[in-house]
Coordinates of C-alpha atoms in Angstrom, one line a residue:
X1 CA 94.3 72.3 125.5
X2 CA 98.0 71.8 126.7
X3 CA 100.6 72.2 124.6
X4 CA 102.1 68.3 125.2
X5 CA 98.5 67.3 123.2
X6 CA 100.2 66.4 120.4
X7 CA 104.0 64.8 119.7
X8 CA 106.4 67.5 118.1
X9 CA 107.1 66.5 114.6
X10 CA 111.0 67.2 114.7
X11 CA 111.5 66.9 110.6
X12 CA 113.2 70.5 109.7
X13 CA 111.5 70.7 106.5
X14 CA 108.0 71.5 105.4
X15 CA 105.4 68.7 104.4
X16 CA 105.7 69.2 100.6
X17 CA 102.4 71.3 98.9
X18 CA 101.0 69.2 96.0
X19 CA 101.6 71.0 92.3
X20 CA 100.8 70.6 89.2
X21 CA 103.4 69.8 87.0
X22 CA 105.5 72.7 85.6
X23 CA 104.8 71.7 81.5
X24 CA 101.0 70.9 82.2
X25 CA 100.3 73.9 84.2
X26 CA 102.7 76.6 81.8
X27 CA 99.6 75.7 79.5
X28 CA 96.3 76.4 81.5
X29 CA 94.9 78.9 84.3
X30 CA 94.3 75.9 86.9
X31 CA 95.4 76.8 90.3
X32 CA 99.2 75.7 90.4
X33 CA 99.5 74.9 94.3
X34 CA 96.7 71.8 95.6
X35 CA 96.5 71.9 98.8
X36 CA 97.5 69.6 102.1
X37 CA 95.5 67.0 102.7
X38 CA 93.9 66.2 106.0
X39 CA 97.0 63.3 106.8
X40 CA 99.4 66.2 105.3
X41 CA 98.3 69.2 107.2
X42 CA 98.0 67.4 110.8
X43 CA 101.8 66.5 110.1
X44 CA 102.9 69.9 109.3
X45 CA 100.9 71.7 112.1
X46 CA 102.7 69.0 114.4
X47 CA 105.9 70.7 113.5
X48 CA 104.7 73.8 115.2
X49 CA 106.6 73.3 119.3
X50 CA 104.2 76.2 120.7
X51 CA 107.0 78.1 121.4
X52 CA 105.4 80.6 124.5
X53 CA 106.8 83.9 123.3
X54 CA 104.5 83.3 119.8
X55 CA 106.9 85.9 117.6
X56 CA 104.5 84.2 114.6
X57 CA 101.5 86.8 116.0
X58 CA 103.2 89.6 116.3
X59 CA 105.0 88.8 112.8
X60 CA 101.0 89.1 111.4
X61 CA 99.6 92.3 110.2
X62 CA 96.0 91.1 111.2
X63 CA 97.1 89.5 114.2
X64 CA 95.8 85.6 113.7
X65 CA 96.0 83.8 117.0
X66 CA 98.3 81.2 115.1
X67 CA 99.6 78.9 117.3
X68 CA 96.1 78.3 118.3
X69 CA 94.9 77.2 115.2
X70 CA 97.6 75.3 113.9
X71 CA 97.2 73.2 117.4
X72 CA 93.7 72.7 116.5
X73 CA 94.9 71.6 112.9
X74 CA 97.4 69.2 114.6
X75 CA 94.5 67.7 116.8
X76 CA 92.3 67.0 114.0
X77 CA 89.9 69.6 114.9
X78 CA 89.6 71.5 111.7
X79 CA 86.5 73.5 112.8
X80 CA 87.6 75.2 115.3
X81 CA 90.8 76.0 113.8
X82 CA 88.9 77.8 111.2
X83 CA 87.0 79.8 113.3
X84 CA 89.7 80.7 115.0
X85 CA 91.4 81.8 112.1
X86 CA 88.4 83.7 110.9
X87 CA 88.0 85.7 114.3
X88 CA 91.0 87.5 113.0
X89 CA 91.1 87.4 109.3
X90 CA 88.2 88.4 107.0
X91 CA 90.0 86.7 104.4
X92 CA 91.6 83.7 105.2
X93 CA 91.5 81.4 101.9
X94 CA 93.2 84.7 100.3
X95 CA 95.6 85.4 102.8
X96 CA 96.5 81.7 102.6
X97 CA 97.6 81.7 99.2
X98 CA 98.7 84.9 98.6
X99 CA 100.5 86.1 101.9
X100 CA 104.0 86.8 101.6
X101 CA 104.5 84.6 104.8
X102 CA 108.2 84.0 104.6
X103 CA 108.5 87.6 105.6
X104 CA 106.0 88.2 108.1
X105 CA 104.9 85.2 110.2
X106 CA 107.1 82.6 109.0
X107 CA 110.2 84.8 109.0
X108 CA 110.1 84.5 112.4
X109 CA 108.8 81.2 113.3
X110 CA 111.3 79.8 115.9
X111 CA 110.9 76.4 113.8
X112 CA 113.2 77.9 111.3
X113 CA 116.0 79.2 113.2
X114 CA 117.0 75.1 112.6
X115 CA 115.5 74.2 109.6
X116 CA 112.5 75.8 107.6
X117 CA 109.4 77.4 109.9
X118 CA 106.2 75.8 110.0
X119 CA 104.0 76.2 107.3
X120 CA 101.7 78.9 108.2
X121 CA 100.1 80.2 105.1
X122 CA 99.2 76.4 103.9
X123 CA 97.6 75.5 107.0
X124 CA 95.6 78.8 106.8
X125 CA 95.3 77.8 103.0
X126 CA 94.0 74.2 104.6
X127 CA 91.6 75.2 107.4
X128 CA 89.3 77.4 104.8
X129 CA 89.6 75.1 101.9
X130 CA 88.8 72.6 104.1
X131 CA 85.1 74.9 106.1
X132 CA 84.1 75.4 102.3
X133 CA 83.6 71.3 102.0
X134 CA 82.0 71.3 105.4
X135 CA 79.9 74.6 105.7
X136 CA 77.8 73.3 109.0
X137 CA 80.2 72.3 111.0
X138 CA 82.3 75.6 110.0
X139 CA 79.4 77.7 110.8
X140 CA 78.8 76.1 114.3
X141 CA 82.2 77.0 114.9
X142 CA 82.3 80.2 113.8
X143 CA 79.1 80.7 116.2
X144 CA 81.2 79.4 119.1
X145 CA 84.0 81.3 118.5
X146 CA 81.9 84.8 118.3
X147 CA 80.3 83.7 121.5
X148 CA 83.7 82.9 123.7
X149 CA 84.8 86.3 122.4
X150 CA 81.7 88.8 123.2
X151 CA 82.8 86.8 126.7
X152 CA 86.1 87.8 126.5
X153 CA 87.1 89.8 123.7
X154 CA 90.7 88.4 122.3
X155 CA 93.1 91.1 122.3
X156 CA 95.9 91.3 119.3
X157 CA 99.6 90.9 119.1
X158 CA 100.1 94.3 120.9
X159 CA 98.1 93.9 123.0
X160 CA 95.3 95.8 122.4
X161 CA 91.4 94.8 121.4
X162 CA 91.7 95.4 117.4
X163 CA 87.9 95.6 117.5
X164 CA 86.2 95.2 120.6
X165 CA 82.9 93.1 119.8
X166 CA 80.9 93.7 122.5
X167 CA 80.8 97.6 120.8
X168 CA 77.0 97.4 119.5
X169 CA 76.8 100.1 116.4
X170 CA 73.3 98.8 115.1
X171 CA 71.7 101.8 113.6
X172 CA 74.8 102.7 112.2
X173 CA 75.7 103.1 108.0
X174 CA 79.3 103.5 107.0
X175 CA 80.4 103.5 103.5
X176 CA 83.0 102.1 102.2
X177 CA 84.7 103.1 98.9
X178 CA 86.0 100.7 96.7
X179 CA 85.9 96.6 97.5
X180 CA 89.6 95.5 97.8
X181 CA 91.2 93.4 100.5
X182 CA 91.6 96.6 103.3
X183 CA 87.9 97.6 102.4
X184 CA 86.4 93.8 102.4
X185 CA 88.0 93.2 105.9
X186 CA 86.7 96.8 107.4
X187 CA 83.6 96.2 106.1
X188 CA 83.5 92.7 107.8
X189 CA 84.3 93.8 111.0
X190 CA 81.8 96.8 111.5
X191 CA 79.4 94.0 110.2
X192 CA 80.3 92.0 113.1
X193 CA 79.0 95.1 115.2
X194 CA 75.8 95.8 113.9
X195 CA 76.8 98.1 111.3
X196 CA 74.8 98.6 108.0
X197 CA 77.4 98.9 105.4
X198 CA 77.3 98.9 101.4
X199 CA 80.7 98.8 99.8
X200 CA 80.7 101.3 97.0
X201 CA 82.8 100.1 93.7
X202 CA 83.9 101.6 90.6
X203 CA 84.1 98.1 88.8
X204 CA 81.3 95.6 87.8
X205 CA 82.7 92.7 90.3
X206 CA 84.0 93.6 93.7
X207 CA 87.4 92.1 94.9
X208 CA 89.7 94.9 93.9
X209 CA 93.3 93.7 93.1
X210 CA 92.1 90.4 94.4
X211 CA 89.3 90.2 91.7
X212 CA 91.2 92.1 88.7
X213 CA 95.4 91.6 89.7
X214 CA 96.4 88.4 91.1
X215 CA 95.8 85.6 88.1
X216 CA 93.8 82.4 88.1
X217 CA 96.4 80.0 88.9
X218 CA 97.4 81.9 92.1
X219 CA 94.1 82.9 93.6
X220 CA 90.9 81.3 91.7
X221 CA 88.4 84.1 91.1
X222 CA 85.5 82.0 92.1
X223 CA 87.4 81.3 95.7
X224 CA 87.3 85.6 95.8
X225 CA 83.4 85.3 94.9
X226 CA 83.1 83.2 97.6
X227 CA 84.6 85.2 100.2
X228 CA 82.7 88.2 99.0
X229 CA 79.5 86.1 99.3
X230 CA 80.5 85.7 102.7
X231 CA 80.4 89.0 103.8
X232 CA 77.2 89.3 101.9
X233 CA 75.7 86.9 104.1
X234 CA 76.6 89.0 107.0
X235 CA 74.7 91.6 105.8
X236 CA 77.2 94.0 104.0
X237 CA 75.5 94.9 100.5
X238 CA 78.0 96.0 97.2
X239 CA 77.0 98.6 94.5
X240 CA 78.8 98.2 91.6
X241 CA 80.1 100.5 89.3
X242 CA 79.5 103.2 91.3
X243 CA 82.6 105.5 90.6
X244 CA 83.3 107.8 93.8
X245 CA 84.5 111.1 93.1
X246 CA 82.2 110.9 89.9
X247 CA 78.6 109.5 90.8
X248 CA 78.8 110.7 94.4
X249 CA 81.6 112.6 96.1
X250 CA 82.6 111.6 99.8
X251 CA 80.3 114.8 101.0
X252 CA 77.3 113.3 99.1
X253 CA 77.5 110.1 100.6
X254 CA 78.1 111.6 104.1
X255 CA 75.4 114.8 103.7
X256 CA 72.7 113.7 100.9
X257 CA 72.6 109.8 101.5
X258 CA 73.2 109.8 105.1
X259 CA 76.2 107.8 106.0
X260 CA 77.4 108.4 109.1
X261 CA 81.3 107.5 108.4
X262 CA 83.1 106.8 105.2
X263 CA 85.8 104.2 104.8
X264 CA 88.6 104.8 101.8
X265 CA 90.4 101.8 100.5
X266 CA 90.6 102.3 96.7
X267 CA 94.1 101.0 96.8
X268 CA 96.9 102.2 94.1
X269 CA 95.7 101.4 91.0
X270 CA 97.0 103.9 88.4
X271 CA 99.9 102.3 86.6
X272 CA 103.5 103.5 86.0
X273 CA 105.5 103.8 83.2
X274 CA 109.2 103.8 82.2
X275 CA 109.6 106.7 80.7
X276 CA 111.5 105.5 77.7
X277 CA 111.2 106.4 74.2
X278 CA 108.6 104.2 72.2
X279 CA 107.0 102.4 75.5
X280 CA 103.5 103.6 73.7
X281 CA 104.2 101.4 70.6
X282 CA 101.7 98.8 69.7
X283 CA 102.7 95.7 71.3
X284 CA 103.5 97.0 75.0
X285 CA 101.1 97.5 77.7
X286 CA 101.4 98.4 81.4
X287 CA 100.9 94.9 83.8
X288 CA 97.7 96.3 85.0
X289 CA 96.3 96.4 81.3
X290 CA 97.3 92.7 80.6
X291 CA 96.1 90.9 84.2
X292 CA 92.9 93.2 83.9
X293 CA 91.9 91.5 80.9
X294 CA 92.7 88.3 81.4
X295 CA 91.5 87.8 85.2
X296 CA 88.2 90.6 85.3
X297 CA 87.6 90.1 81.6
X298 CA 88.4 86.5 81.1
X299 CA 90.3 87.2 78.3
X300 CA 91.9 84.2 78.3
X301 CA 88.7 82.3 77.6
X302 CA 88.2 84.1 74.3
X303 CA 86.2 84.2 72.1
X304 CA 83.8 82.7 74.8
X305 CA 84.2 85.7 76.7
X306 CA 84.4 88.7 74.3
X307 CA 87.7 90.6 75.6
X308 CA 90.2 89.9 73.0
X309 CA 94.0 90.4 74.4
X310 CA 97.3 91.1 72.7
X311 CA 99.8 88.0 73.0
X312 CA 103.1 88.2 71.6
X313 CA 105.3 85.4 70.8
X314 CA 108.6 86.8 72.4
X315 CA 107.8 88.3 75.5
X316 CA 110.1 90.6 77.8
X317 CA 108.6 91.7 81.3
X318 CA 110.2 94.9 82.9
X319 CA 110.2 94.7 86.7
X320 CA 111.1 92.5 89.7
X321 CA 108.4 92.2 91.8
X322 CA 105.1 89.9 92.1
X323 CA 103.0 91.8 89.6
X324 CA 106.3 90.9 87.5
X325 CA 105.7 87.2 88.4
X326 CA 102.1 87.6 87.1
X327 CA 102.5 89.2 83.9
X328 CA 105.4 86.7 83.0
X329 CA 103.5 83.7 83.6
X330 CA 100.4 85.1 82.3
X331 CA 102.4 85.9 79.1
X332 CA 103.3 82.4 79.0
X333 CA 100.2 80.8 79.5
X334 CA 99.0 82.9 76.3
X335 CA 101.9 81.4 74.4
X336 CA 104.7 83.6 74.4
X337 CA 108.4 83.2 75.4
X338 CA 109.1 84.9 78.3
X339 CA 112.2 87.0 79.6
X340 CA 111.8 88.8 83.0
X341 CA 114.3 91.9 83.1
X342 CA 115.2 93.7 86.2
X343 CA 118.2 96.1 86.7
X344 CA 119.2 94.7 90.4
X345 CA 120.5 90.9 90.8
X346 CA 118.4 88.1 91.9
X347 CA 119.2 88.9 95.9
X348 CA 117.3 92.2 95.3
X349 CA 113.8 91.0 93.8
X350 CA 111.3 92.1 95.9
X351 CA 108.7 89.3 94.4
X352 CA 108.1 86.1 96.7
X353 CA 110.8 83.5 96.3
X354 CA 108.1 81.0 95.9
X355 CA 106.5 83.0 92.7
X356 CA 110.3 83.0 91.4
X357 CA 110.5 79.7 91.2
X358 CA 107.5 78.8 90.0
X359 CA 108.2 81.3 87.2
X360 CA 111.1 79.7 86.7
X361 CA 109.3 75.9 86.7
X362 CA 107.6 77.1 83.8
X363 CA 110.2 78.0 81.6
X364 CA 110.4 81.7 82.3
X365 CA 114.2 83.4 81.9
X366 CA 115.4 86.3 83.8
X367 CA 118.1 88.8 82.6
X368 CA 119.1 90.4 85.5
X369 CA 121.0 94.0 86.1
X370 CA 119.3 95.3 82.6
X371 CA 117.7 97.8 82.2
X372 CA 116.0 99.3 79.3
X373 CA 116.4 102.7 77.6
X374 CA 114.3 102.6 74.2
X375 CA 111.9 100.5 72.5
X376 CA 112.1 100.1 68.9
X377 CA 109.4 99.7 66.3
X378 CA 108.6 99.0 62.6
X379 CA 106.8 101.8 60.4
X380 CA 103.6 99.8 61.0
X381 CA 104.0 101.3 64.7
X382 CA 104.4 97.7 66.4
X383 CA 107.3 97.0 68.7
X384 CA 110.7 95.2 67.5
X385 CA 113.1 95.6 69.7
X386 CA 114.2 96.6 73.1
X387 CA 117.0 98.9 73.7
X388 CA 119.1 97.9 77.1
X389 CA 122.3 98.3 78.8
X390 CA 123.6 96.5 81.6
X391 CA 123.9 98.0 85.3
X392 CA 126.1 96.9 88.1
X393 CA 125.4 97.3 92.2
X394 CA 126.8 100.5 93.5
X395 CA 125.6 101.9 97.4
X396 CA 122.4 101.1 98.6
X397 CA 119.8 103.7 98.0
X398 CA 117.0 105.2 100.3
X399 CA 115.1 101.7 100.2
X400 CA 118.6 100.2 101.5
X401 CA 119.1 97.6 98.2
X402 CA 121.7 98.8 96.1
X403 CA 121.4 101.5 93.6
X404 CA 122.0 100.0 90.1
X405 CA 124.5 101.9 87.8
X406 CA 124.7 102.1 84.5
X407 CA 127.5 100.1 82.4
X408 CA 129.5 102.4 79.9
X409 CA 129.4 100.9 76.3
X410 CA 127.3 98.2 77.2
X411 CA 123.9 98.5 74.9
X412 CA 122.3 95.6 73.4
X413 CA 119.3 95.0 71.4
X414 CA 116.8 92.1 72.5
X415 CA 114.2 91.0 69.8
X416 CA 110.8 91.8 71.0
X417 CA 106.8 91.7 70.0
X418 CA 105.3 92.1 73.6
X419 CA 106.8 94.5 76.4
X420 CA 105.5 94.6 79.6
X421 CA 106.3 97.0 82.1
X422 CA 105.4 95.7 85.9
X423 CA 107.1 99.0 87.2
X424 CA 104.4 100.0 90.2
X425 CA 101.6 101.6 90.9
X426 CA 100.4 105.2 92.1
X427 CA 96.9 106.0 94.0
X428 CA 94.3 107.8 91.8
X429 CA 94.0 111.5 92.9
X430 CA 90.0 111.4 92.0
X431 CA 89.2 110.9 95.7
X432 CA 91.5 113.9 96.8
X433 CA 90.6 115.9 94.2
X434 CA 86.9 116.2 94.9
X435 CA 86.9 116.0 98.8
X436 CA 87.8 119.5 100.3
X437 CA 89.4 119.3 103.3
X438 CA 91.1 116.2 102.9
X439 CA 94.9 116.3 103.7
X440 CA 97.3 114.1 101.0
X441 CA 100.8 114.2 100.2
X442 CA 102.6 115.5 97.4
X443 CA 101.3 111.9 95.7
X444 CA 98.3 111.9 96.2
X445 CA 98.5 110.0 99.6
X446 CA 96.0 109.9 101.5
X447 CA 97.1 111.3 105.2
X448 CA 95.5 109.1 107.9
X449 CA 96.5 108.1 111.7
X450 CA 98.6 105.3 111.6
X451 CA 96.4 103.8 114.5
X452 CA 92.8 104.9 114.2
X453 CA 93.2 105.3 110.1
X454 CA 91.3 108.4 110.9
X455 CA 91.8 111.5 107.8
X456 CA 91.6 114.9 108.6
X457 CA 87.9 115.1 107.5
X458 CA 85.8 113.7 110.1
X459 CA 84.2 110.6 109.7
X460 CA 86.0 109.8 107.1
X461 CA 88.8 107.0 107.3
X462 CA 91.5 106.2 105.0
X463 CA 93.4 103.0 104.5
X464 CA 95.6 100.0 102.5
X465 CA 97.3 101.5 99.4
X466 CA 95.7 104.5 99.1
X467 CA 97.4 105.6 102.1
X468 CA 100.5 104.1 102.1
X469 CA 101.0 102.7 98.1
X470 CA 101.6 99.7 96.4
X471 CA 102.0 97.0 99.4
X472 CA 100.8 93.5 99.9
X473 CA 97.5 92.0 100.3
X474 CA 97.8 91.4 104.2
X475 CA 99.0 94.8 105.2
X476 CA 95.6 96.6 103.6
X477 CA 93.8 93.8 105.2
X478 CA 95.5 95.1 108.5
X479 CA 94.6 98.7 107.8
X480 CA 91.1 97.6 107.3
X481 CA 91.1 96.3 111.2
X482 CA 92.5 99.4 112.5
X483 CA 90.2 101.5 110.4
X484 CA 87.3 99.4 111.5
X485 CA 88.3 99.8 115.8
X486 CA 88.7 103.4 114.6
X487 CA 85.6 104.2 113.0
X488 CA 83.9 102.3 115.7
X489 CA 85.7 104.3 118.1
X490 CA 84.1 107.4 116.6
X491 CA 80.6 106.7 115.5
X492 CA 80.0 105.1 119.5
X493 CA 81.3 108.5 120.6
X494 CA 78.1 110.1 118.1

């Protein structure tokens, strides 16, 4: 349709998301942002001026066709708009909650070089919530969509087909080790082709970080279920706990069981520590430990779910980014008083504004430039105290914030029961350690082609985290797209 369809809504500010309210919400696991509503979304995706250079494309890893859907949105046509959003993103009720839009397709919405950019990420949010209520009509759609494009496949942001669908691979069986977001979408799209796949992974639910990381009241688990049931539909089957590198190695599954590719994408799971004295005292646990239990395990929910789950009554949470954001509120949500310490200022936080201030809505503190340097305990072996100093900014360092330096003579004690460190994550070396042949870096990296995600084995593709670390949902979702063109590439070359 033209772009004059619609009238430009010329308010500079987003159409406000629905919350609940900060004191209700610090109390339960309910999801904390509700959604547009049909009258709400239309107006925000009316903002959008279909600006003919569409920066908002190339500003998304997974190359969504945005100004196309959000036109639909502003039209009223919520169907298509999904499907169009789904031709590019297996994940799309995910990506719309948990994106970090303000620095990929939002940061460079034209919209907000005079005001805020359109809302991207909650009309995504929208157009899924929104083909879950009305499953026929999404499904024709979908149908539609799949059609126009095995007439005319839709290239990406550079370009270039991501995955060509007309590329028929029935016959075909790729595995695909673990079930987080990179692995979910390459599975998806070799489904699209005719691929048998089963997703291989090491926990009893698939979902990865999305399942086991990101808490309730950001991303409902039974909204990840749903997802995954999707690709399920589509024909992709899931074995669960089926630990790679222990049960089967990557030549068994390519030699004994007859897989004719192997996709990677066990993400970086393995926690980091501090590395100060009396971080192993009873009382203080890495992030992983605490959002494990509470999201997978439902520990929250205890005793009707049997996971019990420490939960302190002062609280400090060691790190800056979104897992930060998680613990903290997860801490509070269990009952505990919460203080979020990070040794650079405010400017420097890597975690999503948006998660700051929610934090923040709650009744979270932050103490920021501290940094700790001992934990203290009693003689029962349970944690006290926190040993910190205070740091200033000095020269930026090789990730161009600026290194934090140490204050002389500053020390201080803060009184604590729970710590918390949200410090990272590293990649598991099982993988690399039992496949010969397989090039890694010094951390345990996996080495793949930045364009094909093709490893140094053959047939075997790497991606998301376990390739490049720690990073965000809709960059391994983008990894699992290339891998998917790449392993397509190669098994129609077989």
């Amino acid at each position: 349709m033209a772009r004059t369809s619609y009238e430009v809504n010329k308010q500079k500010t987003m159409v406000p998301m629905p919350e609940l309210d900060p004191v209700e919400r610090a109390r339960t696991f309910d999801e904390v942002a509700r959604g547009y509503s049909a009258e709400e979304a239309m107006l925000e995706a009316r903002r959008c001026i279909q600006c003919p250079t569409r920066p908002c494309v190339h500003g998304c890893p997974v190359g969504i066709p945005i100004p196309d859907f959000i036109e639909q949105v502003a039209l009223g046509n919520f169907a298509r708009a999904y499907a169009i959003v789904k031709s590019a993103s297996a994940l799309p009720a995910v990506c719309g909650r948990v994106c970090p839009q303000e620095t990929q397709c939002e940061g460079v919405c034209t919209r907000g070089k005079n005001g805020e950019p359109v809302g991207i990420g909650r009309l995504e949010r929208f157009t899924s919530d929104w083909a879950f209520e009305h499953p026929q009509e999404a499904a024709a759609a979908i149908a539609q969509q799949r059609a126009e494009e095995a007439a005319a496949p839709v290239a990406d942001a550079d370009g270039e087909t991501a995955v060509a669908p007309y590329v028929d691979l029935s016959g075909k069986r790729v595995a695909v080790v673990g079930s987080g977001p990179a692995s979910l979408t390459c599975a998806g799209e070799l489904a699209k082709l005719g691929c048998d796949v089963t997703v291989l992974e090491a926990l009893h639910k698939p979902g990865g970080v999305l399942t086991y990381g990101i808490p309730e009241f950001r991303l409902p688990k039974d909204l990840v279920e749903r997802e995954v049931s999707k690709l399920g539909d589509s024909g992709v089957s899931f074995e669960l706990n089926t630990l790679v590198g222990k049960l089967y190695d990557i030549d068994e599954l390519l030699d004994e069981r007859g897989f004719d590719a192997v996709f990677v994408g066990t993400g970086a799971g393995l926690p980091a520590y501090l590395g100060i004295e009396g971080e192993g005292l009873n009382g203080s646990m890495v992030a992983s430990e605490l959002l494990t239990r509470v999201n997978l395990m439902k520990a929250y929910q205890f005793p009707e779910y049997d996971t019990p789950v420490y939960a302190g009554k002062r609280c400090v949470v060691v790190g800056g980014g979104n897992v930060a954001m998680d613990a903290a509120r997860t801490a509070k949500r269990l009952g505990a008083d919460v203080t979020v310490v990070y040794r650079r200022s405010r400017d420097e936080m890597p975690a999503r504004a948006e998660e700051v201030h929610h934090a923040e809505q709650e009744g979270i503190r932050f103490q920021m430039l501290t940094n700790p340097k001992r934990a203290l305990g009693n003689d029962e072996g349970w944690i006290t105290g926190l040993e910190c100093v205070r740091m200033e900014l000095g020269e930026p360092d090789a990730s161009g914030r600026r290194r934090p330096q140490e204050v002389a003579g500053s020390a201080f004690v803060m009184d604590v029961d729970m710590l918390v460190m949200a410090v990272g994550s590293k990649t598991n070396p099982l993988i690399a350690k039992t496949t010969p042949g397989l090039e890694v870096t010094p951390r345990s990296l996996i080495v793949a082609d930045e364009r094909t995600c093709a490893t140094s084995r053959p047939g075997v593709f790497a991606g998301g985290d376990a390739v490049i670390g720690a990073a965000t949902v809709i960059l391994a979702m983008g990894a699992g797209k290339r891998a998917a063109a790449g392993i397509a590439e190669y098994l129609s070359q077989q």
